[in-house]
Each structure stands twice: as structure tokens, then as C-alpha cells.
Amino acid sequence: MSKKRGKIIILVSPSGGGKSTMKKRLLEDFEQIHFSVSATTREPREGESDGTDYYFLSRDEFREKVRKGEFLEWEEFYNGTMYGTLRSVVENDLNKGYFILLDIDVLGAKNVKQMYGSDALAIFLSPPSIDVLKERLAARGTEDPYSLRTRLKRAEKEMAYSDQFDTKIINDDLEEAYSKVRETVSTFINS
Ligand code: 5GP
């Protein structure tokens, strides 16, 4: 990679808004993009592995990292589950010239955007409506009824922030939405 410092790309959307598909495709299409693996205290879902999807930590381990200032940003939500972006993961890759992809929630995205300014591109991926989001989350089948309810409640709040990021892309048709994401990212990388 070049010696030029990299930049940050943030995919923001409510849970079920389509981030994971976009993330996967961006990583396939752009070799200069690396995914920033976050830390979390939630249990791994089927098929998820430690160090690839998340660093799965106990609450004590997570708190210790908070205490040591190892997070760029972190939050506690969904009934006490903690999520955080590791400073070392992001900074190491930025210094190597990579573009770092963050899959984080609305507040985390606002914080990172504030820290990095024009060195960060924040794309809000919006589901066409709350009803569609509800259907997608239910169809995914990964959440129990309690988690589904809390995620939906949070999603409704998060949708209110949709106009506060650099770009908003409505994820109605996946191919169409992805081609807009790809174009936006490509312009940012080459700017
Ligand atoms: P999930 O449990 O579905 O993997 O993620 C739930 C939410 O946490 C998603 O909106 C995801 O983007 C967000 N998230 C994942 N990692 C982080 C992080 O490091 N920081 C913040 N603020 N949110 C995160």
C-alpha cells in the first residue's frame, strides 16, 4: 500500500437495514478497504467467529479496555450489550494507507465523523420503511422476541438521524442500492 494515510468509511443503518450485505460486497470489490473488527459482549451468532466478525469479550474484559482507553468509541445497548471500535485496529490500518470500513450504530458513527471530519465518509443505509425493516428482522430469525422488540424500538429512533450523514441511500432494491454505495465509496477513495 501507499504511505499516504488512509481514510474511514462508515456504514450506518438500523439493525436489519442491510449493512452486512453491503459490507461483504465492498470488501470483495475494493482490496484497499479493510474491515474494522469491533469488540462486543454479545454472544456469537451461528457462523460468526472471534476476530473476524467481532472480538467477543466478557463484560470484565470489555470494561478493562474502556478503562485503558483502548476504544475510539464504545456504547452500551440492547439490554446492556456493549460494542466498541478498537483504536489500535483503526489507527494501524490508517497508518498503512488502508481505507477502514466501520459497521457501527448511529451514535458511534456521529462520534467517529466528528473525530475524523472529511477523512471519514458516513453513508446512511435506510430501509424503505419501518414495516420493511420489521419484516427483514423477523425473517432473519436471529433474534428472540425481546431482542426483536428492542432492536425495532431503537431502529425507529435511529431512522430520525438519517439526514445527518454525508449520504443517504435507500435500500429498497439491493442491486441498485449497492451500485450507489459502490459509486459513492469509489469517489471518496479516489478523491
Ligand atoms: P449486531 O449485534 O447486529 O452485530 O450489531 C448491533 C448494532 O451494533 C449494529 O447497528 C452495529 O452496527 C452496531 N455496532 C457494531 N459494532 C459497533 C461498535 O464498535 N460501535 C458502535 N457504536 N456500534 C457498533
mmCIF file of C-alpha atoms and ligand atoms in Angstrom:
data_model
loop_
_atom_site.group_PDB
_atom_site.id
_atom_site.type_symbol
_atom_site.label_atom_id
_atom_site.label_comp_id
_atom_site.label_asym_id
_atom_site.label_seq_id
_atom_site.Cartn_x
_atom_site.Cartn_y
_atom_site.Cartn_z
ATOM 1 C CA MET A 1 0.000 0.000 0.000
ATOM 2 C CA SER A 2 0.994 3.636 -0.420
ATOM 3 C CA LYS A 3 2.430 5.552 2.507
ATOM 4 C CA LYS A 4 -0.433 8.074 2.314
ATOM 5 C CA ARG A 5 -2.668 7.833 5.384
ATOM 6 C CA GLY A 6 -5.959 6.061 4.734
ATOM 7 C CA LYS A 7 -9.488 7.197 5.488
ATOM 8 C CA ILE A 8 -12.608 5.899 7.168
ATOM 9 C CA ILE A 9 -15.818 4.648 5.585
ATOM 10 C CA ILE A 10 -18.768 4.233 7.929
ATOM 11 C CA LEU A 11 -21.846 2.222 7.059
ATOM 12 C CA VAL A 12 -24.661 3.384 9.290
ATOM 13 C CA SER A 13 -28.102 1.892 9.487
ATOM 14 C CA PRO A 14 -30.592 0.482 11.919
ATOM 15 C CA SER A 15 -30.205 -3.221 12.655
ATOM 16 C CA GLY A 16 -31.685 -5.046 9.644
ATOM 17 C CA GLY A 17 -31.034 -2.128 7.280
ATOM 18 C CA GLY A 18 -28.795 -4.192 5.010
ATOM 19 C CA LYS A 19 -25.347 -3.274 6.265
ATOM 20 C CA SER A 20 -23.864 -6.754 6.305
ATOM 21 C CA THR A 21 -24.509 -7.454 2.628
ATOM 22 C CA MET A 22 -23.069 -4.075 1.620
ATOM 23 C CA LYS A 23 -20.073 -4.642 3.849
ATOM 24 C CA LYS A 24 -19.354 -8.037 2.317
ATOM 25 C CA ARG A 25 -19.574 -6.705 -1.220
ATOM 26 C CA LEU A 26 -17.423 -3.662 -0.559
ATOM 27 C CA LEU A 27 -14.715 -5.869 0.914
ATOM 28 C CA GLU A 28 -14.855 -8.107 -2.154
ATOM 29 C CA ASP A 29 -14.740 -5.210 -4.598
ATOM 30 C CA PHE A 30 -12.094 -2.967 -3.034
ATOM 31 C CA GLU A 31 -8.835 -4.547 -1.922
ATOM 32 C CA GLN A 32 -7.746 -1.289 -0.292
ATOM 33 C CA ILE A 33 -10.664 -1.499 2.187
ATOM 34 C CA HIS A 34 -10.181 -3.358 5.461
ATOM 35 C CA PHE A 35 -12.969 -4.108 7.919
ATOM 36 C CA SER A 36 -12.549 -2.782 11.444
ATOM 37 C CA VAL A 37 -13.476 -5.685 13.707
ATOM 38 C CA SER A 38 -15.311 -4.289 16.741
ATOM 39 C CA ALA A 39 -15.418 -5.736 20.218
ATOM 40 C CA THR A 40 -18.702 -6.818 21.779
ATOM 41 C CA THR A 41 -20.039 -8.536 24.859
ATOM 42 C CA ARG A 42 -22.899 -10.223 22.988
ATOM 43 C CA GLU A 43 -22.866 -13.948 22.273
ATOM 44 C CA PRO A 44 -21.634 -15.017 18.822
ATOM 45 C CA ARG A 45 -24.410 -15.910 16.378
ATOM 46 C CA GLU A 46 -24.212 -19.141 14.440
ATOM 47 C CA GLY A 47 -21.454 -18.868 11.852
ATOM 48 C CA GLU A 48 -19.728 -15.903 13.498
ATOM 49 C CA SER A 49 -16.151 -16.258 14.577
ATOM 50 C CA ASP A 50 -13.936 -14.439 17.043
ATOM 51 C CA GLY A 51 -11.548 -11.993 15.416
ATOM 52 C CA THR A 52 -13.400 -11.997 12.097
ATOM 53 C CA ASP A 53 -16.898 -10.769 12.893
ATOM 54 C CA TYR A 54 -16.193 -9.358 16.336
ATOM 55 C CA TYR A 55 -13.789 -9.769 19.201
ATOM 56 C CA PHE A 56 -16.152 -11.461 21.643
ATOM 57 C CA LEU A 57 -15.294 -10.286 25.151
ATOM 58 C CA SER A 58 -16.679 -10.761 28.634
ATOM 59 C CA ARG A 59 -18.057 -7.655 30.314
ATOM 60 C CA ASP A 60 -14.984 -7.530 32.542
ATOM 61 C CA GLU A 61 -12.604 -7.734 29.603
ATOM 62 C CA PHE A 62 -14.574 -5.030 27.809
ATOM 63 C CA ARG A 63 -14.595 -2.739 30.856
ATOM 64 C CA GLU A 64 -10.847 -3.195 31.254
ATOM 65 C CA LYS A 65 -10.314 -1.955 27.694
ATOM 66 C CA VAL A 66 -12.608 1.008 28.374
ATOM 67 C CA ARG A 67 -10.555 1.815 31.445
ATOM 68 C CA LYS A 68 -7.306 1.651 29.475
ATOM 69 C CA GLY A 69 -8.698 3.972 26.785
ATOM 70 C CA GLU A 70 -8.430 1.316 24.067
ATOM 71 C CA PHE A 71 -11.679 2.301 22.356
ATOM 72 C CA LEU A 72 -12.112 5.063 19.806
ATOM 73 C CA GLU A 73 -15.791 4.957 20.718
ATOM 74 C CA TRP A 74 -17.977 2.498 22.562
ATOM 75 C CA GLU A 75 -21.583 2.147 23.636
ATOM 76 C CA GLU A 76 -23.791 0.024 25.768
ATOM 77 C CA PHE A 77 -27.157 -1.003 24.384
ATOM 78 C CA TYR A 78 -29.645 -3.843 23.836
ATOM 79 C CA ASN A 79 -30.134 -4.746 27.422
ATOM 80 C CA GLY A 80 -26.596 -3.988 28.480
ATOM 81 C CA THR A 81 -24.672 -5.345 25.490
ATOM 82 C CA MET A 82 -21.510 -3.366 24.823
ATOM 83 C CA TYR A 83 -19.965 -2.600 21.431
ATOM 84 C CA GLY A 84 -16.776 -0.690 20.723
ATOM 85 C CA THR A 85 -14.351 0.283 17.967
ATOM 86 C CA LEU A 86 -10.773 -0.521 18.857
ATOM 87 C CA ARG A 87 -8.402 2.402 18.431
ATOM 88 C CA SER A 88 -5.441 0.142 17.572
ATOM 89 C CA VAL A 89 -7.330 -1.682 14.805
ATOM 90 C CA VAL A 90 -8.319 1.565 13.093
ATOM 91 C CA GLU A 91 -5.091 3.511 13.572
ATOM 92 C CA ASN A 92 -2.780 0.683 12.472
ATOM 93 C CA ASP A 93 -4.610 0.293 9.201
ATOM 94 C CA LEU A 94 -4.971 4.029 8.595
ATOM 95 C CA ASN A 95 -1.234 4.435 9.037
ATOM 96 C CA LYS A 96 -0.637 1.699 6.483
ATOM 97 C CA GLY A 97 -2.775 3.622 3.994
ATOM 98 C CA TYR A 98 -5.861 1.404 4.094
ATOM 99 C CA PHE A 99 -9.460 2.581 3.992
ATOM 100 C CA ILE A 100 -11.214 1.312 7.083
ATOM 101 C CA LEU A 101 -14.795 0.147 6.970
ATOM 102 C CA LEU A 102 -16.788 0.598 10.172
ATOM 103 C CA ASP A 103 -20.142 -1.077 10.738
ATOM 104 C CA ILE A 104 -21.391 0.837 13.757
ATOM 105 C CA ASP A 105 -24.593 2.355 15.065
ATOM 106 C CA VAL A 106 -25.853 5.905 14.569
ATOM 107 C CA LEU A 107 -24.329 7.456 17.672
ATOM 108 C CA GLY A 108 -20.985 5.750 17.174
ATOM 109 C CA ALA A 109 -20.984 6.988 13.584
ATOM 110 C CA LYS A 110 -21.693 10.546 14.658
ATOM 111 C CA ASN A 111 -18.815 10.391 17.133
ATOM 112 C CA VAL A 112 -16.333 8.996 14.628
ATOM 113 C CA LYS A 113 -17.431 11.514 11.996
ATOM 114 C CA GLN A 114 -16.834 14.287 14.495
ATOM 115 C CA MET A 115 -13.331 12.986 15.233
ATOM 116 C CA TYR A 116 -12.235 12.423 11.640
ATOM 117 C CA GLY A 117 -14.214 15.087 9.714
ATOM 118 C CA SER A 118 -13.557 14.961 5.977
ATOM 119 C CA ASP A 119 -11.285 11.945 6.485
ATOM 120 C CA ALA A 120 -14.461 9.936 7.154
ATOM 121 C CA LEU A 121 -17.363 9.178 4.832
ATOM 122 C CA ALA A 122 -20.592 8.218 6.589
ATOM 123 C CA ILE A 123 -23.248 6.506 4.475
ATOM 124 C CA PHE A 124 -26.686 6.043 5.993
ATOM 125 C CA LEU A 125 -28.398 2.968 4.581
ATOM 126 C CA SER A 126 -32.077 3.391 5.056
ATOM 127 C CA PRO A 127 -34.668 0.639 4.811
ATOM 128 C CA PRO A 128 -37.630 1.821 2.692
ATOM 129 C CA SER A 129 -39.841 1.888 5.806
ATOM 130 C CA ILE A 130 -40.095 0.679 9.368
ATOM 131 C CA ASP A 131 -42.528 -2.019 8.226
ATOM 132 C CA VAL A 132 -39.990 -3.419 5.774
ATOM 133 C CA LEU A 133 -37.351 -3.321 8.482
ATOM 134 C CA LYS A 134 -39.667 -5.261 10.772
ATOM 135 C CA GLU A 135 -40.192 -7.926 8.115
ATOM 136 C CA ARG A 136 -36.448 -8.196 7.402
ATOM 137 C CA LEU A 137 -35.517 -8.553 11.039
ATOM 138 C CA ALA A 138 -38.211 -11.151 11.665
ATOM 139 C CA ALA A 139 -37.234 -13.085 8.516
ATOM 140 C CA ARG A 140 -33.588 -13.146 9.580
ATOM 141 C CA GLY A 141 -34.698 -15.191 12.557
ATOM 142 C CA THR A 142 -31.622 -14.389 14.628
ATOM 143 C CA GLU A 143 -33.413 -12.517 17.406
ATOM 144 C CA ASP A 144 -35.663 -13.667 20.205
ATOM 145 C CA PRO A 145 -38.914 -11.685 20.637
ATOM 146 C CA TYR A 146 -37.423 -9.424 23.314
ATOM 147 C CA SER A 147 -34.345 -8.571 21.276
ATOM 148 C CA LEU A 148 -36.514 -8.058 18.193
ATOM 149 C CA ARG A 149 -38.685 -5.553 20.059
ATOM 150 C CA THR A 150 -35.756 -3.598 21.491
ATOM 151 C CA ARG A 151 -33.998 -3.535 18.112
ATOM 152 C CA LEU A 152 -37.124 -2.211 16.421
ATOM 153 C CA LYS A 153 -37.634 0.454 19.022
ATOM 154 C CA ARG A 154 -34.047 1.544 18.585
ATOM 155 C CA ALA A 155 -34.352 1.401 14.792
ATOM 156 C CA GLU A 156 -37.271 3.809 14.844
ATOM 157 C CA LYS A 157 -35.179 6.291 16.806
ATOM 158 C CA GLU A 158 -32.164 5.773 14.535
ATOM 159 C CA MET A 159 -34.194 6.484 11.393
ATOM 160 C CA ALA A 160 -34.687 10.020 12.662
ATOM 161 C CA TYR A 161 -30.958 10.649 12.178
ATOM 162 C CA SER A 162 -30.917 9.530 8.573
ATOM 163 C CA ASP A 163 -30.333 13.002 7.124
ATOM 164 C CA GLN A 164 -27.394 13.819 9.338
ATOM 165 C CA PHE A 165 -24.730 11.880 7.448
ATOM 166 C CA ASP A 166 -22.773 12.525 4.256
ATOM 167 C CA THR A 167 -25.077 10.429 2.059
ATOM 168 C CA LYS A 168 -28.346 8.614 2.496
ATOM 169 C CA ILE A 169 -29.066 5.603 0.306
ATOM 170 C CA ILE A 170 -32.433 3.874 0.406
ATOM 171 C CA ASN A 171 -32.025 0.129 0.391
ATOM 172 C CA ASP A 172 -35.146 -0.886 -1.485
ATOM 173 C CA ASP A 173 -33.630 -2.828 -4.351
ATOM 174 C CA LEU A 174 -30.359 -4.398 -3.211
ATOM 175 C CA GLU A 175 -28.500 -4.195 -6.544
ATOM 176 C CA GLU A 176 -29.495 -0.602 -7.112
ATOM 177 C CA ALA A 177 -28.576 0.392 -3.568
ATOM 178 C CA TYR A 178 -25.243 -1.399 -3.777
ATOM 179 C CA SER A 179 -24.304 0.274 -7.023
ATOM 180 C CA LYS A 180 -24.920 3.672 -5.366
ATOM 181 C CA VAL A 181 -22.840 2.656 -2.339
ATOM 182 C CA ARG A 182 -20.054 1.435 -4.616
ATOM 183 C CA GLU A 183 -20.028 4.639 -6.625
ATOM 184 C CA THR A 184 -20.014 6.838 -3.503
ATOM 185 C CA VAL A 185 -17.171 4.844 -1.978
ATOM 186 C CA SER A 186 -15.189 4.815 -5.195
ATOM 187 C CA THR A 187 -15.442 8.611 -5.497
ATOM 188 C CA PHE A 188 -14.323 9.031 -1.882
ATOM 189 C CA ILE A 189 -11.365 6.673 -2.299
ATOM 190 C CA ASN A 190 -10.182 8.431 -5.418
ATOM 191 C CA SER A 191 -10.683 11.969 -4.113
HETATM 192 P P1 5GP B 1 -25.241 -6.762 15.852
HETATM 193 O O1 5GP B 1 -25.482 -7.243 17.254
HETATM 194 O O2 5GP B 1 -26.468 -6.946 14.980
HETATM 195 O O3 5GP B 1 -23.995 -7.343 15.229
HETATM 196 O O4 5GP B 1 -24.985 -5.198 15.917
HETATM 197 C C1 5GP B 1 -25.912 -4.364 16.532
HETATM 198 C C2 5GP B 1 -25.569 -2.921 16.252
HETATM 199 O O5 5GP B 1 -24.313 -2.589 16.858
HETATM 200 C C3 5GP B 1 -25.415 -2.614 14.762
HETATM 201 O O6 5GP B 1 -26.120 -1.395 14.473
HETATM 202 C C4 5GP B 1 -23.936 -2.419 14.609
HETATM 203 O O7 5GP B 1 -23.628 -1.541 13.554
HETATM 204 C C5 5GP B 1 -23.586 -1.826 15.955
HETATM 205 N N1 5GP B 1 -22.147 -1.937 16.247
HETATM 206 C C6 5GP B 1 -21.307 -2.951 15.958
HETATM 207 N N2 5GP B 1 -20.064 -2.678 16.358
HETATM 208 C C7 5GP B 1 -20.105 -1.439 16.920
HETATM 209 C C8 5GP B 1 -19.110 -0.584 17.502
HETATM 210 O O8 5GP B 1 -17.932 -0.897 17.594
HETATM 211 N N3 5GP B 1 -19.543 0.609 17.975
HETATM 212 C C9 5GP B 1 -20.842 1.012 17.894
HETATM 213 N N4 5GP B 1 -21.146 2.214 18.363
HETATM 214 N N5 5GP B 1 -21.801 0.247 17.350
HETATM 215 C C10 5GP B 1 -21.430 -0.965 16.864
#
